[in-house]
Amino acid sequence: MVVKPWGIEGTRIYYLNGRGPTYKSIGVDEIVEDAVANRINTITTISAGNFVGAIAGELKRRKLNERILLVNLTNRPLQNSPSLEIVIEDSLVLRDANERQEYVAARVPNAGNVKDYTDFIPKALELEANKVLSTGASYIGLSIGGGKFWVTLDKLIKSKGSAVKLVGIVPEDNGIFNDGNLYEDKNGLLRYKQFKPDDMLDKISTPYTFFKEDILQSLKRGHVIIQASKEQILRAWYTAYMSHPNIDYPMPEPSAAAAFVVNDSEIQRRYKILPGQLLVVNTGNGLGEDLYLHRSRFDGDATKARLYAEFLKRLPEFERQASGTDECLMYEWAVVFVSGSVPERTTLNDKSFLESVAKQGRDAKTSIELVKL
């Protein structure tokens, strides 16, 4: 499987980010201020890591981390959790703030006044939505995740009477659109049958979201949701990184790069997305500050292209070396080789193999730079 390394020149990008690795850091100051104003003793969230991490950072910055307890509810343990963590048992779905607050209050001694901020939409996020719409794009592509920014954009579009259309990306089998995966038990509690998110895409995978009905209602106004395969999302991640002219630029978070799935000619034909009218919203780190995608052609350093050509030469050998338990996903191998580093999140099991690919990429880059000299 061989794909062209460049493919999104000319597409505009909006870099939605706060002080942290993703847009989840936007407005955390409002959360903490609200908690202080309402004399909250315990803040609760449901987060895969970025949101609760941003709140923890803000509490620490204000020296409130010992005064206000932060509790994160999760479907499975997180690595290096920045808060007290409670794994929700028995496939239970906590549908809203009240259910989450009661759940935590019953399990945390001396929790005091508890408030859940999972679905809190800060004014700062509404300001970002205004900025996105002010770009004049007719189509806005974004990764949906839990739907918070989607519903923020949709409400603004509706209030303005705008004709802008949203095109959202969710992974295949994403739980929020799989009603058959949910059921009520004999006590009237909502539960899910199974939830096994891919490690690389867990930031945009969820068995339930409070915003589900709002999202479904928005589709009646002409917005579109695309359930993308893992390969589509990995290709989007690959293309987003490979198209940036700076070889040292950070790789985007895979979950955020899912938005680049919209930048596919077949998808654009199917949904009649006209060239030049698409804006891709990147909600993660990397690939954004300089708005490089405004460029109509690739005019950067040729190092990436040369490294990619070198990678293709070595691809047959990599295929022979790869562990039998790994999927042959050239997109990931190419990014690892060209960047010279292994991303924190990967679908491949054999990290030692990826490290060897990264080292070969670093050695190849050194050779290329020596030739330039």
Short mmCIF file of C-alpha atoms in Angstrom, two decimals:
data_model
loop_
_atom_site.label_atom_id
_atom_site.label_comp_id
_atom_site.label_asym_id
_atom_site.label_seq_id
_atom_site.Cartn_x
_atom_site.Cartn_y
_atom_site.Cartn_z
CA MET A 1 0.00 0.00 0.00
CA VAL A 2 1.58 3.27 -1.13
CA VAL A 3 -0.02 6.70 -0.88
CA LYS A 4 1.10 10.13 -1.99
CA PRO A 5 2.71 12.03 0.89
CA TRP A 6 1.19 15.42 0.12
CA GLY A 7 -2.50 16.09 -0.13
CA ILE A 8 -3.98 18.99 1.82
CA GLU A 9 -2.28 22.07 0.38
CA GLY A 10 -4.84 24.81 -0.17
CA THR A 11 -7.17 23.66 2.63
CA ARG A 12 -7.62 26.15 5.44
CA ILE A 13 -7.16 25.12 9.05
CA TYR A 14 -8.32 26.68 12.30
CA TYR A 15 -6.13 25.80 15.27
CA LEU A 16 -8.48 25.45 18.23
CA ASN A 17 -6.34 25.30 21.30
CA GLY A 18 -5.77 26.78 24.72
CA ARG A 19 -2.64 26.55 26.83
CA GLY A 20 -2.69 22.75 26.84
CA PRO A 21 -2.32 19.97 24.28
CA THR A 22 -5.93 20.22 23.07
CA TYR A 23 -8.92 22.54 23.01
CA LYS A 24 -10.10 21.03 26.30
CA SER A 25 -7.94 23.60 28.09
CA ILE A 26 -10.09 26.44 26.74
CA GLY A 27 -12.23 27.89 29.51
CA VAL A 28 -10.85 25.88 32.43
CA ASP A 29 -10.27 29.19 34.20
CA GLU A 30 -14.04 29.74 34.05
CA ILE A 31 -14.62 26.32 35.60
CA VAL A 32 -12.33 27.06 38.53
CA GLU A 33 -13.81 30.53 38.99
CA ASP A 34 -17.30 29.04 39.00
CA ALA A 35 -16.25 26.44 41.54
CA VAL A 36 -14.77 29.08 43.84
CA ALA A 37 -17.80 31.38 43.48
CA ASN A 38 -20.16 28.53 44.35
CA ARG A 39 -17.98 27.20 47.19
CA ILE A 40 -17.51 23.85 45.49
CA ASN A 41 -15.45 21.33 47.45
CA THR A 42 -15.23 18.63 44.77
CA ILE A 43 -15.06 19.08 41.00
CA THR A 44 -16.01 16.03 38.92
CA THR A 45 -15.40 15.24 35.26
CA ILE A 46 -15.60 12.40 32.79
CA SER A 47 -12.41 12.68 30.78
CA ALA A 48 -10.01 10.54 28.76
CA GLY A 49 -7.19 12.68 30.13
CA ASN A 50 -6.87 16.07 28.43
CA PHE A 51 -9.84 17.81 30.08
CA VAL A 52 -9.16 16.66 33.64
CA GLY A 53 -5.46 17.40 33.12
CA ALA A 54 -6.25 20.98 32.09
CA ILE A 55 -8.44 21.53 35.15
CA ALA A 56 -5.78 20.02 37.42
CA GLY A 57 -3.23 22.40 35.93
CA GLU A 58 -5.47 25.42 36.52
CA LEU A 59 -6.16 24.42 40.13
CA LYS A 60 -2.44 24.05 40.73
CA ARG A 61 -1.69 27.37 39.04
CA ARG A 62 -4.11 29.09 41.41
CA LYS A 63 -2.82 27.07 44.39
CA LEU A 64 -6.28 25.59 44.89
CA ASN A 65 -5.32 21.96 44.33
CA GLU A 66 -5.33 21.24 48.07
CA ARG A 67 -8.51 23.18 48.72
CA ILE A 68 -10.66 21.74 45.91
CA LEU A 69 -10.71 18.00 45.26
CA LEU A 70 -10.71 16.92 41.61
CA VAL A 71 -12.32 13.56 40.78
CA ASN A 72 -12.33 12.01 37.32
CA LEU A 73 -14.85 9.32 36.39
CA THR A 74 -13.60 6.97 33.72
CA ASN A 75 -14.50 3.71 31.99
CA ARG A 76 -10.95 2.42 32.44
CA PRO A 77 -7.87 3.54 34.38
CA LEU A 78 -5.75 6.33 32.90
CA GLN A 79 -1.97 6.41 32.93
CA ASN A 80 -0.56 9.03 35.30
CA SER A 81 -3.96 10.40 36.21
CA PRO A 82 -3.71 14.01 37.51
CA SER A 83 -6.71 13.56 39.82
CA LEU A 84 -8.45 11.16 42.14
CA GLU A 85 -9.83 8.56 39.74
CA ILE A 86 -12.96 6.46 40.04
CA VAL A 87 -13.50 3.71 37.48
CA ILE A 88 -17.24 3.44 36.87
CA GLU A 89 -18.22 -0.15 37.56
CA ASP A 90 -20.47 -2.60 35.73
CA SER A 91 -20.75 -0.74 32.41
CA LEU A 92 -22.83 1.99 34.05
CA VAL A 93 -23.60 5.17 32.10
CA LEU A 94 -23.79 8.35 34.17
CA ARG A 95 -26.04 10.40 31.93
CA ASP A 96 -25.86 13.89 33.38
CA ALA A 97 -24.34 16.11 36.03
CA ASN A 98 -26.79 15.06 38.73
CA GLU A 99 -26.06 11.35 38.28
CA ARG A 100 -22.31 11.98 38.36
CA GLN A 101 -22.47 14.20 41.42
CA GLU A 102 -24.54 11.65 43.34
CA TYR A 103 -22.18 8.85 42.27
CA VAL A 104 -19.11 10.68 43.55
CA ALA A 105 -20.77 11.93 46.75
CA ALA A 106 -21.68 8.34 47.65
CA ARG A 107 -18.10 7.12 47.17
CA VAL A 108 -15.83 9.92 48.33
CA PRO A 109 -15.80 10.59 52.08
CA ASN A 110 -16.23 14.26 52.97
CA ALA A 111 -16.80 15.21 49.32
CA GLY A 112 -18.78 18.22 50.49
CA ASN A 113 -20.39 20.37 47.80
CA VAL A 114 -19.92 18.45 44.53
CA LYS A 115 -20.32 19.85 41.01
CA ASP A 116 -19.78 18.09 37.69
CA TYR A 117 -18.29 20.12 34.81
CA THR A 118 -18.18 17.45 32.11
CA ASP A 119 -20.76 19.22 29.93
CA PHE A 120 -19.93 22.77 30.99
CA ILE A 121 -19.58 25.06 27.96
CA PRO A 122 -17.41 28.08 28.83
CA LYS A 123 -17.85 31.50 27.25
CA ALA A 124 -14.31 31.20 25.90
CA LEU A 125 -15.42 28.26 23.74
CA GLU A 126 -18.35 30.28 22.41
CA LEU A 127 -15.90 33.03 21.46
CA GLU A 128 -13.81 30.47 19.57
CA ALA A 129 -16.93 29.30 17.74
CA ASN A 130 -17.57 32.89 16.66
CA LYS A 131 -14.02 33.14 15.33
CA VAL A 132 -14.45 29.89 13.38
CA LEU A 133 -17.64 31.17 11.73
CA SER A 134 -16.04 34.54 10.98
CA THR A 135 -13.57 32.82 8.63
CA GLY A 136 -16.31 32.76 5.99
CA ALA A 137 -16.04 29.01 5.37
CA SER A 138 -19.13 27.32 3.99
CA TYR A 139 -18.16 23.90 5.40
CA ILE A 140 -16.45 23.21 8.71
CA GLY A 141 -14.85 19.83 9.29
CA LEU A 142 -14.16 18.70 12.84
CA SER A 143 -13.75 15.66 15.04
CA ILE A 144 -16.88 15.30 17.20
CA GLY A 145 -15.65 13.50 20.31
CA GLY A 146 -18.18 14.16 23.06
CA GLY A 147 -19.85 16.84 20.93
CA LYS A 148 -19.21 19.95 23.05
CA PHE A 149 -17.72 22.11 20.30
CA TRP A 150 -20.13 20.69 17.71
CA VAL A 151 -23.21 21.82 19.67
CA THR A 152 -21.55 25.17 20.43
CA LEU A 153 -21.03 25.79 16.72
CA ASP A 154 -24.49 24.49 15.78
CA LYS A 155 -26.31 26.76 18.25
CA LEU A 156 -24.41 29.75 16.94
CA ILE A 157 -25.10 28.83 13.31
CA LYS A 158 -28.79 28.44 14.13
CA SER A 159 -29.01 31.75 16.02
CA LYS A 160 -27.36 33.60 13.13
CA GLY A 161 -29.53 31.93 10.49
CA SER A 162 -26.30 30.92 8.78
CA ALA A 163 -26.06 28.43 5.91
CA VAL A 164 -22.74 27.03 7.15
CA LYS A 165 -22.66 23.23 7.27
CA LEU A 166 -20.76 21.12 9.78
CA VAL A 167 -19.09 17.88 8.73
CA GLY A 168 -18.19 15.79 11.76
CA ILE A 169 -15.97 12.75 12.07
CA VAL A 170 -16.47 9.89 14.53
CA PRO A 171 -14.71 6.51 14.53
CA GLU A 172 -16.63 3.51 13.23
CA ASP A 173 -18.58 1.79 16.00
CA ASN A 174 -18.49 4.98 18.09
CA GLY A 175 -20.90 4.27 20.89
CA ILE A 176 -22.94 7.47 20.80
CA PHE A 177 -24.68 6.38 17.61
CA ASN A 178 -25.01 2.72 18.52
CA ASP A 179 -28.34 2.60 20.36
CA GLY A 180 -28.22 -1.19 20.35
CA ASN A 181 -25.26 -1.00 22.70
CA LEU A 182 -27.30 0.67 25.48
CA TYR A 183 -29.96 -0.81 27.74
CA GLU A 184 -31.74 -0.03 31.00
CA ASP A 185 -31.36 -2.54 33.81
CA LYS A 186 -34.15 -3.57 36.20
CA ASN A 187 -33.42 -0.54 38.37
CA GLY A 188 -33.76 1.89 35.48
CA LEU A 189 -30.02 2.53 35.25
CA LEU A 190 -28.50 2.99 31.80
CA ARG A 191 -25.68 0.60 30.89
CA TYR A 192 -23.67 -0.30 27.80
CA LYS A 193 -23.02 -3.82 26.53
CA GLN A 194 -19.42 -3.23 25.46
CA PHE A 195 -16.91 -0.43 25.04
CA LYS A 196 -13.44 -1.19 23.72
CA PRO A 197 -12.00 2.01 22.27
CA ASP A 198 -8.87 1.85 20.17
CA ASP A 199 -5.93 3.13 22.23
CA MET A 200 -4.99 5.60 19.52
CA LEU A 201 -8.50 7.01 19.11
CA ASP A 202 -9.79 6.87 22.68
CA LYS A 203 -10.00 10.66 22.88
CA ILE A 204 -12.92 10.66 20.42
CA SER A 205 -14.55 7.38 21.41
CA THR A 206 -17.30 7.27 24.01
CA PRO A 207 -20.26 4.96 24.72
CA TYR A 208 -22.51 7.93 25.53
CA THR A 209 -22.67 11.72 25.46
CA PHE A 210 -25.06 14.15 27.12
CA PHE A 211 -25.16 16.03 23.80
CA LYS A 212 -26.39 13.11 21.69
CA GLU A 213 -29.92 14.42 21.11
CA ASP A 214 -28.60 17.90 20.28
CA ILE A 215 -26.22 16.36 17.75
CA LEU A 216 -28.97 14.29 16.14
CA GLN A 217 -31.30 17.31 15.97
CA SER A 218 -28.55 19.30 14.25
CA LEU A 219 -28.49 16.79 11.38
CA LYS A 220 -31.98 17.96 10.43
CA ARG A 221 -30.41 21.33 9.58
CA GLY A 222 -28.17 19.76 6.95
CA HIS A 223 -25.07 18.95 8.96
CA VAL A 224 -23.31 15.66 8.24
CA ILE A 225 -21.61 13.02 10.38
CA ILE A 226 -19.15 10.60 8.80
CA GLN A 227 -18.30 7.37 10.60
CA ALA A 228 -14.70 6.89 9.51
CA SER A 229 -12.67 3.71 9.54
CA LYS A 230 -9.41 3.50 11.45
CA GLU A 231 -7.55 3.49 8.14
CA GLN A 232 -9.29 6.71 7.03
CA ILE A 233 -8.34 8.41 10.31
CA LEU A 234 -4.76 7.16 10.20
CA ARG A 235 -4.41 8.35 6.62
CA ALA A 236 -5.75 11.77 7.66
CA TRP A 237 -3.21 11.88 10.51
CA TYR A 238 -0.44 10.83 8.15
CA THR A 239 -1.38 13.33 5.45
CA ALA A 240 -1.73 16.20 7.92
CA TYR A 241 1.76 15.62 9.29
CA MET A 242 3.45 14.84 5.98
CA SER A 243 2.01 17.91 4.28
CA HIS A 244 3.62 20.32 6.72
CA PRO A 245 6.84 21.78 5.21
CA ASN A 246 8.70 21.86 8.55
CA ILE A 247 10.10 18.44 9.38
CA ASP A 248 10.47 19.38 13.05
CA TYR A 249 6.85 20.45 13.47
CA PRO A 250 4.90 18.45 16.10
CA MET A 251 2.80 15.55 14.92
CA PRO A 252 -0.90 16.21 15.49
CA GLU A 253 -2.80 14.19 18.07
CA PRO A 254 -4.45 11.35 16.08
CA SER A 255 -7.89 12.02 17.56
CA ALA A 256 -7.71 15.67 16.52
CA ALA A 257 -6.29 14.84 13.11
CA ALA A 258 -9.46 12.83 12.42
CA ALA A 259 -10.95 16.13 11.22
CA PHE A 260 -8.69 15.91 8.17
CA VAL A 261 -10.74 12.94 6.96
CA VAL A 262 -13.05 15.59 5.46
CA ASN A 263 -10.23 16.67 3.19
CA ASP A 264 -10.77 13.69 0.90
CA SER A 265 -11.82 14.21 -2.71
CA GLU A 266 -14.34 11.34 -2.65
CA ILE A 267 -15.99 12.64 0.54
CA GLN A 268 -16.08 16.16 -0.85
CA ARG A 269 -17.78 14.96 -4.03
CA ARG A 270 -20.29 12.87 -2.08
CA TYR A 271 -21.34 15.75 0.16
CA LYS A 272 -20.86 18.48 -2.47
CA ILE A 273 -18.20 20.32 -0.50
CA LEU A 274 -16.83 22.89 -2.91
CA PRO A 275 -13.07 23.50 -3.21
CA GLY A 276 -11.85 26.47 -1.24
CA GLN A 277 -14.93 26.57 1.00
CA LEU A 278 -13.73 24.04 3.59
CA LEU A 279 -12.22 24.90 6.95
CA VAL A 280 -10.73 22.08 9.01
CA VAL A 281 -10.77 22.61 12.80
CA ASN A 282 -7.79 20.98 14.48
CA THR A 283 -8.60 20.47 18.16
CA GLY A 284 -5.23 19.00 19.16
CA ASN A 285 -1.56 19.89 19.23
CA GLY A 286 0.72 20.44 16.26
CA LEU A 287 -0.02 21.58 12.71
CA GLY A 288 -1.70 24.87 13.17
CA GLU A 289 -0.13 28.06 14.43
CA ASP A 290 1.23 29.29 11.12
CA LEU A 291 -1.91 28.44 9.13
CA TYR A 292 0.32 26.66 6.62
CA LEU A 293 -2.62 25.07 4.88
CA HIS A 294 -3.53 28.40 3.32
CA ARG A 295 -0.76 27.67 0.83
CA SER A 296 -1.83 26.62 -2.63
CA ARG A 297 1.23 24.48 -3.21
CA PHE A 298 3.99 22.74 -1.30
CA ASP A 299 7.02 25.03 -1.19
CA GLY A 300 8.89 23.90 1.91
CA ASP A 301 12.18 22.18 2.48
CA ALA A 302 12.48 19.02 0.38
CA THR A 303 13.82 16.99 3.33
CA LYS A 304 10.47 15.37 4.07
CA ALA A 305 9.96 14.36 0.45
CA ARG A 306 13.44 12.86 0.28
CA LEU A 307 12.94 10.98 3.54
CA TYR A 308 9.63 9.66 2.28
CA ALA A 309 11.29 8.41 -0.91
CA GLU A 310 13.92 6.71 1.25
CA PHE A 311 11.17 5.18 3.39
CA LEU A 312 9.51 3.64 0.31
CA LYS A 313 12.79 2.00 -0.63
CA ARG A 314 12.93 0.35 2.78
CA LEU A 315 9.23 -0.53 3.01
CA PRO A 316 9.61 -4.17 1.83
CA GLU A 317 12.22 -4.74 4.55
CA PHE A 318 9.98 -3.13 7.20
CA GLU A 319 7.12 -5.39 6.13
CA ARG A 320 9.34 -8.43 6.66
CA GLN A 321 10.50 -7.20 10.07
CA ALA A 322 7.11 -6.22 11.47
CA SER A 323 5.61 -8.36 14.19
CA GLY A 324 2.87 -10.71 13.06
CA THR A 325 0.58 -9.18 15.69
CA ASP A 326 0.79 -5.74 14.07
CA GLU A 327 -1.36 -4.43 11.28
CA CYS A 328 0.54 -3.41 8.17
CA LEU A 329 -0.38 0.28 8.37
CA MET A 330 2.19 2.10 6.26
CA TYR A 331 0.80 5.48 7.36
CA GLU A 332 2.18 5.03 10.87
CA TRP A 333 5.46 3.60 9.70
CA ALA A 334 5.98 6.52 7.33
CA VAL A 335 5.31 9.12 10.04
CA VAL A 336 7.65 7.33 12.46
CA PHE A 337 10.41 7.12 9.85
CA VAL A 338 10.11 10.71 8.62
CA SER A 339 9.69 12.26 12.08
CA GLY A 340 12.35 10.08 13.63
CA SER A 341 10.24 9.48 16.72
CA VAL A 342 7.54 7.12 17.98
CA PRO A 343 4.26 8.88 18.85
CA GLU A 344 2.85 8.48 22.33
CA ARG A 345 -0.24 6.81 20.88
CA THR A 346 0.07 4.11 18.24
CA THR A 347 -2.00 1.20 17.02
CA LEU A 348 1.08 -0.99 16.66
CA ASN A 349 2.05 -3.37 19.45
CA ASP A 350 5.72 -3.83 18.67
CA LYS A 351 7.34 -0.64 20.04
CA SER A 352 10.85 -2.01 19.55
CA PHE A 353 10.11 -2.37 15.84
CA LEU A 354 8.88 1.22 15.69
CA GLU A 355 11.98 2.42 17.54
CA SER A 356 14.14 0.74 14.90
CA VAL A 357 12.11 2.46 12.15
CA ALA A 358 12.54 5.81 13.92
CA LYS A 359 16.30 5.30 14.29
CA GLN A 360 16.66 4.48 10.60
CA GLY A 361 14.72 7.66 9.84
CA ARG A 362 17.02 9.76 12.04
CA ASP A 363 20.08 8.23 10.40
CA ALA A 364 18.63 8.88 6.94
CA LYS A 365 17.89 12.52 7.86
CA THR A 366 21.48 12.99 9.03
CA SER A 367 22.73 11.62 5.72
CA ILE A 368 20.47 13.96 3.78
CA GLU A 369 21.64 16.97 5.79
CA LEU A 370 25.27 15.97 5.30
CA VAL A 371 24.70 15.82 1.55
CA LYS A 372 23.23 19.35 1.66
CA LEU A 373 26.38 20.63 3.33
#
